[in-house]
Coordinates of C-alpha atoms in Angstrom, one line a residue:
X1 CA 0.0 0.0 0.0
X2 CA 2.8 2.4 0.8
X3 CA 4.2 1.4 -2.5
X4 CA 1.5 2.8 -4.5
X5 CA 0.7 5.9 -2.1
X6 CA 4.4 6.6 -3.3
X7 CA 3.7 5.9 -7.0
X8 CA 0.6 8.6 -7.0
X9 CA 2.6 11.3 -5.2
X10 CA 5.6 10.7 -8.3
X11 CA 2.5 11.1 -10.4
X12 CA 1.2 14.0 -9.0
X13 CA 4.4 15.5 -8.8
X14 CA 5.1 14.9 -12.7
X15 CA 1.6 16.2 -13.4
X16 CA 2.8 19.7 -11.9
X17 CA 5.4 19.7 -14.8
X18 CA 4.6 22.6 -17.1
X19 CA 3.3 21.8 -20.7
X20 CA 4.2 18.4 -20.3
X21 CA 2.8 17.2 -17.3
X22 CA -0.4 15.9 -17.9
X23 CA 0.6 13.8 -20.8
X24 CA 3.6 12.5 -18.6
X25 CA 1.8 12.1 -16.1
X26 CA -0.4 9.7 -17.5
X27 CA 2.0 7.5 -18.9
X28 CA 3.9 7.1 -16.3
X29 CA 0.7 6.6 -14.0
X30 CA -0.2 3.9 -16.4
X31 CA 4.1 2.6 -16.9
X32 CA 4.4 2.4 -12.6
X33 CA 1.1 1.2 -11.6
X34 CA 1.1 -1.7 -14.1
X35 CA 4.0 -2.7 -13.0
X36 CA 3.0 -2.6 -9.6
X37 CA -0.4 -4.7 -10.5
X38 CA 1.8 -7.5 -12.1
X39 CA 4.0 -7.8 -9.1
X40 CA 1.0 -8.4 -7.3
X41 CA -1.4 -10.5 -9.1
X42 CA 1.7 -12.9 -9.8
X43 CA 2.5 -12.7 -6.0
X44 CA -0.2 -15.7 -5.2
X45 CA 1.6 -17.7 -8.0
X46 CA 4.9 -17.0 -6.2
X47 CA 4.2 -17.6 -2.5
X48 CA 2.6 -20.8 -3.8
X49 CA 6.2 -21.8 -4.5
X50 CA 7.8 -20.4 -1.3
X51 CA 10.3 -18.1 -3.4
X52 CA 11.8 -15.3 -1.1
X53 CA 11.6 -11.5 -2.1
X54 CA 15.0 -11.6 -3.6
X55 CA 14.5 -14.6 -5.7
X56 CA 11.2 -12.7 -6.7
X57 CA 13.3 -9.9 -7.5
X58 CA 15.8 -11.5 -9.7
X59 CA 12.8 -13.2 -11.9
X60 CA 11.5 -9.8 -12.6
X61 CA 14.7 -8.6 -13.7
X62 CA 15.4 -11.1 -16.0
X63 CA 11.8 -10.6 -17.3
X64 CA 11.3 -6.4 -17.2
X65 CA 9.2 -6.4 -20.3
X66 CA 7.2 -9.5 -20.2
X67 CA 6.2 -8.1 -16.7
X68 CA 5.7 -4.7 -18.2
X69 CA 3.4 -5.8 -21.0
X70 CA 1.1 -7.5 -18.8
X71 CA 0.8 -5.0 -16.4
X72 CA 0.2 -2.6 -18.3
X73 CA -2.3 -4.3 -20.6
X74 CA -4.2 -5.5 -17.5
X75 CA -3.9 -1.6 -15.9
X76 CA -5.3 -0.2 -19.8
X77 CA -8.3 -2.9 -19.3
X78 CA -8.9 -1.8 -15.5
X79 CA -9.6 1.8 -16.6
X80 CA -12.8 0.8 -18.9
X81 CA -15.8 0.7 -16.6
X82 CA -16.4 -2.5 -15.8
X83 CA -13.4 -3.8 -16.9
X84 CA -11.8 -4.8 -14.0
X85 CA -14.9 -7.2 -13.1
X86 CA -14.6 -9.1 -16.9
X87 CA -10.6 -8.9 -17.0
X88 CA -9.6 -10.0 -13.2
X89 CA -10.1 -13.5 -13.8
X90 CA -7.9 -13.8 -17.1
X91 CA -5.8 -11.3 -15.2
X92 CA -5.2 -13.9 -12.2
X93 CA -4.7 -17.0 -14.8
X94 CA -2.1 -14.6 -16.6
X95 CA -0.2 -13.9 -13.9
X96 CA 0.1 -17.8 -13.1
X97 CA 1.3 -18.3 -16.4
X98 CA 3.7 -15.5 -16.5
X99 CA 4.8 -16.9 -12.9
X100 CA 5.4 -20.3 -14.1
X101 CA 7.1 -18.8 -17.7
X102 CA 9.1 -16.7 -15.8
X103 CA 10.6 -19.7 -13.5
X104 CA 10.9 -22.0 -16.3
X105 CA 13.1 -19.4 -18.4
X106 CA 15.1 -19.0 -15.3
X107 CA 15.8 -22.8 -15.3
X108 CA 16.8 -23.2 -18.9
X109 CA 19.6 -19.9 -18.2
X110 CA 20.5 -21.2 -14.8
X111 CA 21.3 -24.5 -16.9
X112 CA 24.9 -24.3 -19.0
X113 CA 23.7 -26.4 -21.7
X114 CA 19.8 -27.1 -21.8
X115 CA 18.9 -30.1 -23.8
X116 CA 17.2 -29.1 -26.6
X117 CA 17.0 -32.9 -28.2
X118 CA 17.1 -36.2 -26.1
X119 CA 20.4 -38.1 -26.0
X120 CA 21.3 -40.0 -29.3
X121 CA 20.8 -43.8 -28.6
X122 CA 24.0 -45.7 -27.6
X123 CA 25.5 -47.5 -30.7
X124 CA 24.9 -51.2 -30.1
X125 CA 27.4 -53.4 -30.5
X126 CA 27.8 -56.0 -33.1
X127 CA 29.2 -59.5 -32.7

């Protein structure tokens, strides 16, 4: 909560910027608090998996604009009236499927070499 009581005084404070201010203002109202939705609707996902704050961080790092785009799509959908009542539901499934992408694309870098084919079969020996 203190997060996004921070987030809408930036706002506000970019708002006061002459000539500029209310179109920058927007965007970044829109840029932060979509970002801050898809931290939270993927939190569930997360705690589900016991994964601590930092390990939550570094999957969002390594996933800034997957995160981005989602939030922000699901923040542009909030704003209609209604919206939020018809998009919450695909919003929460979303976030469980951005959850598990984002911890399976941190497997296949945390591996050297991930196996992109099985193992060619032994050659069998011949008498």
């Amino acid at each position: 909560m203190v997060l996004g009581i921070l987030i809408a005084m930036l706002v506000l404070l970019i708002g006061f910027l002459p000539a500029v201010g209310g179109f920058l203002g927007a965007i970044a109202g829109v840029v932060l608090t979509g970002r801050l939705l898809a931290r939270e609707l993927t939190g569930r996902a997360f705690d589900a998996r016991d994964l601590s704050p930092a390990d939550r961080a570094a999957l969002f790092s390594g996933s800034r604009a997957r995160v981005l785009g989602f939030g922000v799509a699901t923040q542009l959908c909030f704003l209609i009236p209604g919206g939020a009542v018809a998009v919450m539901p695909a919003a929460v499934a979303g976030s469980t499927v951005l959850a598990r992408d984002m911890l399976a694309r941190a497997a296949v870098t945390a591996s050297p070499h991930p196996p992109l084919l099985p193992p060619p079969p032994a050659p069998s020996e011949a008498p």
